[in-house]
Short mmCIF file of C-alpha atoms in Angstrom, two decimals:
data_model
loop_
_atom_site.label_atom_id
_atom_site.label_comp_id
_atom_site.label_asym_id
_atom_site.label_seq_id
_atom_site.Cartn_x
_atom_site.Cartn_y
_atom_site.Cartn_z
CA THR A 17 61.57 -7.73 -4.69
CA PHE A 18 59.58 -11.42 -5.23
CA THR A 19 56.42 -12.02 -6.51
CA ILE A 20 54.09 -14.38 -5.00
CA THR A 21 51.11 -15.95 -6.97
CA ALA A 22 48.90 -18.90 -6.28
CA ASN A 23 47.39 -21.69 -8.59
CA SER A 24 43.91 -21.53 -9.73
CA CYS A 25 41.52 -21.96 -6.80
CA TYR A 26 44.57 -21.94 -4.52
CA VAL A 27 45.28 -18.80 -2.40
CA ILE A 28 48.55 -17.57 0.02
CA ALA A 29 48.52 -19.13 3.09
CA ASP A 30 51.85 -17.41 4.69
CA VAL A 31 55.13 -15.78 3.02
CA LEU A 32 58.14 -16.68 5.18
CA VAL A 33 61.07 -14.38 5.06
CA ASP A 34 63.82 -15.34 7.13
CA GLY A 35 61.82 -17.81 8.97
CA VAL A 36 59.46 -15.04 10.19
CA SER A 37 55.89 -14.93 8.81
CA GLN A 38 54.43 -12.07 6.87
CA GLY A 39 51.44 -13.22 6.46
CA ALA A 40 49.55 -13.71 2.95
CA ILE A 41 51.28 -10.92 0.96
CA GLY A 42 51.75 -11.16 -2.55
CA THR A 43 55.34 -9.19 -2.91
CA TYR A 44 57.87 -8.53 -0.61
CA THR A 45 61.36 -6.45 -1.23
CA PHE A 46 64.64 -6.60 0.45
CA THR A 47 66.28 -3.82 0.41
CA ASN A 48 69.52 -2.56 1.24
CA VAL A 49 70.40 -6.08 0.89
CA THR A 50 74.00 -7.00 2.79
CA ALA A 51 73.77 -10.18 4.15
CA ALA A 52 71.94 -13.86 2.66
CA HIS A 53 68.28 -14.12 2.95
CA THR A 54 65.75 -16.64 2.60
CA ILE A 55 61.92 -16.16 1.30
CA SER A 56 59.57 -18.95 1.24
CA ALA A 57 56.03 -18.90 0.49
CA THR A 58 52.65 -21.69 1.28
CA PHE A 59 49.47 -21.92 -0.44
CA SER A 60 45.81 -22.96 0.89
CA GLN A 61 43.14 -24.55 -1.11
CA LEU A 62 39.94 -22.57 -1.72
CA THR A 63 36.78 -23.49 -0.29
CA PHE A 64 33.23 -22.52 -0.81
CA ASN A 65 30.26 -22.55 1.37
CA ILE A 66 27.14 -24.27 0.34
CA THR A 67 24.08 -23.96 2.22
CA SER A 68 20.94 -26.63 2.25
CA SER A 69 17.66 -26.35 3.61
CA ALA A 70 14.45 -28.39 3.44
CA GLY A 71 10.74 -26.96 4.19
CA ALA A 72 8.51 -29.12 6.50
CA ASN A 73 7.28 -32.82 5.39
CA GLY A 74 10.92 -33.76 3.70
CA SER A 75 14.06 -33.78 3.78
CA ILE A 76 17.85 -33.30 2.24
CA THR A 77 20.67 -34.80 2.19
CA PRO A 78 23.56 -33.43 3.03
CA ASN A 79 21.61 -30.69 5.42
CA GLY A 80 23.02 -27.44 6.21
CA VAL A 81 26.66 -25.41 5.93
CA THR A 82 28.97 -28.04 3.64
CA ALA A 83 32.77 -26.46 2.65
CA VAL A 84 33.35 -27.78 -1.00
CA ASN A 85 36.61 -27.24 -2.31
CA CYS A 86 37.43 -25.41 -5.44
CA ALA A 87 36.58 -27.21 -8.63
CA ALA A 88 34.79 -29.88 -7.12
CA SER A 89 31.15 -31.24 -7.41
CA GLN A 90 28.55 -31.95 -4.69
CA ALA A 91 25.62 -33.77 -4.98
CA TYR A 92 22.31 -33.43 -3.29
CA THR A 93 19.56 -35.61 -3.41
CA PHE A 94 15.39 -34.80 -1.22
CA ALA A 95 13.06 -37.03 -0.20
CA ALA A 96 9.17 -36.18 0.38
CA ASN A 97 7.54 -37.91 3.65
CA THR A 98 4.41 -40.03 2.65
CA CYS A 99 1.77 -38.66 1.05
CA TYR A 100 3.93 -35.75 0.03
CA GLN A 101 5.67 -34.46 -3.42
CA ILE A 102 8.68 -32.28 -4.15
CA ALA A 103 7.08 -28.78 -4.81
CA THR A 104 10.54 -26.85 -5.93
CA VAL A 105 13.67 -27.15 -5.70
CA LEU A 106 15.28 -23.27 -5.50
CA ILE A 107 19.08 -23.09 -6.66
CA ASP A 108 20.28 -19.72 -5.78
CA GLY A 109 16.82 -18.86 -5.35
CA VAL A 110 15.58 -20.45 -8.73
CA ASN A 111 13.27 -23.10 -9.12
CA ASP A 112 14.75 -25.83 -11.37
CA PRO A 113 12.00 -28.24 -12.68
CA VAL A 114 14.69 -31.05 -13.42
CA ALA A 115 15.26 -31.37 -10.15
CA VAL A 116 12.06 -31.39 -8.88
CA SER A 117 11.53 -34.16 -11.05
CA SER A 118 14.56 -36.11 -10.58
CA GLY A 119 15.48 -35.55 -6.61
CA THR A 120 18.72 -34.68 -7.13
CA TYR A 121 21.13 -31.87 -7.83
CA THR A 122 24.88 -31.49 -8.47
CA PHE A 123 26.52 -28.45 -8.63
CA SER A 124 29.79 -28.93 -10.41
CA ASN A 125 33.06 -26.93 -10.54
CA VAL A 126 32.29 -25.16 -7.58
CA THR A 127 33.67 -21.55 -7.72
CA ALA A 128 31.35 -19.68 -5.83
CA ALA A 129 29.01 -20.15 -2.55
CA HIS A 130 25.75 -21.26 -3.45
CA THR A 131 22.55 -22.16 -1.70
CA ILE A 132 19.86 -24.81 -2.32
CA SER A 133 16.22 -25.34 -0.59
CA VAL A 134 13.61 -27.75 -1.51
CA THR A 135 9.88 -27.46 -0.20
CA PHE A 136 7.29 -29.84 -0.31
CA SER A 137 3.33 -29.95 -1.15
CA GLN A 138 0.37 -32.46 -0.09
CA LEU A 139 -0.34 -35.32 -2.50
CA THR A 140 -4.23 -34.98 -3.52
CA TYR A 141 -6.40 -37.25 -5.39
CA ASN A 142 -9.59 -36.77 -7.24
CA ILE A 143 -12.44 -38.81 -6.34
CA THR A 144 -15.45 -38.94 -9.02
CA SER A 145 -19.20 -39.35 -7.93
CA SER A 146 -22.22 -39.34 -10.20
CA ALA A 147 -25.97 -40.16 -9.28
CA GLY A 148 -28.69 -41.57 -11.76
CA ALA A 149 -32.22 -40.42 -12.09
CA ASN A 150 -34.45 -40.22 -9.00
CA GLY A 151 -31.83 -39.81 -6.08
CA SER A 152 -28.52 -38.06 -5.26
CA ILE A 153 -24.98 -38.43 -4.11
CA SER A 154 -23.36 -36.24 -2.15
CA PRO A 155 -20.92 -34.65 -2.41
CA ILE A 156 -21.46 -34.85 -6.03
CA GLY A 157 -18.66 -34.45 -9.08
CA VAL A 158 -15.38 -34.42 -7.98
CA THR A 159 -13.97 -33.48 -5.18
CA SER A 160 -10.20 -33.39 -4.17
CA VAL A 161 -8.79 -35.38 -0.99
CA ASN A 162 -5.55 -35.02 1.00
CA CYS A 163 -3.52 -37.84 0.59
CA GLY A 164 -4.27 -40.73 3.79
CA ASP A 165 -7.35 -38.95 4.41
CA ASN A 166 -10.85 -40.39 4.51
CA GLN A 167 -13.71 -39.02 2.33
CA THR A 168 -17.40 -40.00 2.95
CA TYR A 169 -20.55 -40.49 0.51
CA ASN A 170 -24.02 -40.32 1.69
CA ILE A 171 -26.48 -41.63 -1.32
CA THR A 172 -30.11 -40.57 -0.91
CA ALA A 173 -33.09 -41.86 -3.19
CA ASP A 174 -36.15 -39.74 -4.13
CA GLY A 175 -39.70 -40.38 -2.50
CA GLY A 176 -41.03 -43.37 -4.45
CA TYR A 177 -37.35 -44.72 -5.40
CA ASP A 178 -34.78 -46.90 -3.52
CA ILE A 179 -31.09 -47.18 -3.70
CA GLN A 180 -30.45 -49.89 -6.37
CA ASN A 181 -26.87 -50.12 -6.19
CA VAL A 182 -23.40 -47.98 -5.62
CA VAL A 183 -20.28 -49.06 -7.72
CA VAL A 184 -16.99 -48.22 -6.33
CA ASP A 185 -14.16 -48.00 -8.69
CA GLY A 186 -16.81 -50.67 -11.55
CA VAL A 187 -17.09 -52.97 -8.24
CA SER A 188 -20.98 -53.46 -7.08
CA GLN A 189 -21.17 -52.41 -3.32
CA GLY A 190 -25.53 -53.06 -3.29
CA ALA A 191 -27.96 -50.79 -2.11
CA ILE A 192 -25.89 -49.15 0.67
CA PRO A 193 -26.52 -45.69 1.61
CA THR A 194 -23.31 -44.59 2.77
CA TYR A 195 -19.50 -45.09 1.29
CA THR A 196 -16.24 -44.09 2.79
CA PHE A 197 -12.88 -44.30 0.97
CA ASN A 198 -10.68 -44.64 3.61
CA ASN A 199 -7.06 -43.92 3.72
CA VAL A 200 -6.60 -42.49 -0.07
CA THR A 201 -3.67 -42.97 -2.15
CA THR A 202 -4.98 -42.63 -5.30
CA THR A 203 -8.03 -41.71 -7.43
CA HIS A 204 -11.30 -43.62 -7.23
CA THR A 205 -14.96 -43.42 -8.88
CA ILE A 206 -18.40 -43.64 -7.21
CA ASN A 207 -21.44 -44.29 -9.04
CA ALA A 208 -25.26 -44.79 -7.51
CA SER A 209 -28.38 -45.54 -9.28
CA PHE A 210 -31.94 -45.82 -7.88
CA VAL A 211 -35.29 -47.80 -8.70
CA LEU A 212 -39.12 -47.91 -8.22
CA SER A 213 -39.76 -48.61 -4.63
CA GLY A 214 -41.89 -52.04 -4.37
CA GLY A 215 -45.59 -51.36 -5.07
CA GLY A 216 -44.75 -49.64 -8.18
CA CYS A 217 -43.56 -50.66 -11.51
CA ASP A 218 -41.77 -48.67 -14.12
CA VAL A 219 -43.75 -50.27 -17.65
CA THR A 220 -41.74 -49.85 -20.85
CA GLY A 221 -42.21 -51.57 -23.99
CA SER A 222 -46.01 -52.35 -25.74
CA GLY A 223 -46.96 -53.34 -28.79
CA THR A 224 -47.62 -56.61 -30.93
CA THR A 225 -43.40 -57.31 -31.52
CA THR A 226 -41.86 -55.65 -28.29
CA PRO A 227 -41.84 -57.09 -25.12
CA VAL A 228 -43.41 -55.02 -21.91
CA LEU A 229 -39.85 -54.73 -19.08
CA CYS A 230 -41.18 -54.27 -15.75
CA PHE A 231 -38.55 -52.85 -13.12
CA GLY A 232 -38.86 -52.88 -10.16
CA ASN A 233 -37.40 -53.76 -6.28
CA SER A 234 -37.65 -56.91 -4.26
CA ASN A 235 -39.67 -54.84 -1.27
CA GLY A 236 -42.63 -55.78 -3.02
CA THR A 237 -44.52 -56.85 -6.09
CA ALA A 238 -46.43 -54.95 -9.05
CA THR A 239 -49.55 -55.58 -11.32
CA ILE A 240 -49.21 -55.56 -15.06
CA THR A 241 -51.35 -56.28 -18.13
CA LEU A 242 -50.03 -58.04 -21.01
CA THR A 243 -51.83 -57.06 -24.17
CA GLY A 244 -51.02 -58.13 -27.58
CA ALA A 245 -50.15 -61.46 -29.61
CA GLY A 246 -46.63 -60.61 -29.20
CA SER A 247 -46.28 -59.72 -25.58
CA GLY A 248 -47.24 -63.56 -24.47
CA ALA A 249 -50.57 -64.56 -23.08
CA PRO A 250 -52.70 -61.45 -22.79
CA GLY A 251 -54.06 -60.86 -19.50
CA THR A 252 -52.70 -59.57 -15.72
CA TYR A 253 -49.81 -60.75 -14.15
CA THR A 254 -48.79 -60.08 -10.44
CA VAL A 255 -44.51 -59.77 -10.65
CA ASP A 256 -42.36 -59.68 -7.77
CA GLY A 257 -40.80 -56.59 -7.99
CA GLY A 258 -37.16 -57.45 -8.43
CA GLY A 259 -38.42 -59.16 -11.75
#
């Protein structure tokens, strides 16, 4: 009797007795031996399939079914399309946060079949809008915008007031009634301020030591009266609304 045993990571491929295949058998017995005989065994490498897949808006490499030799390693890389990010990487059905952040995963010392799948999600960016007193901006607050999309803001002054300025990401855009962020690929801020319309004047300050301040708009003029020795020469003055 002969016993045939494969090494680790190998399997019996065939057993030849007197040149005739006996198949992948583990033992063979010569009975009632009356002549010389031969017996030989061959072995083959064990392989395991790793099945990979990717959802929409990205890719995995390699993709599909990959046969991997027993005890070998197999690396995978993932790439999200523009305006998308890796959302999950499922290794045999379990999400791996490290693979999500690194964009790679390696099966080491493979001794079984595996699956790997990756999904992708839309990138979004927050635009924060605000408005001062006597007017409004729409939409107001924090708006989540999909990467690559556009977002328009409408600025409206209350009755008797005008738009003074619109500041986008810290940069003045002037007294504009609308502003559109095109092809959004980062966070932004937008703020609107308002002033009294021409012909009116918002007067602050009084007394002998506090100067009188008049805020207006270049659409017209305003008339104020200065009183008190600390306010300059007393009298009535016409002031340019933009002064």
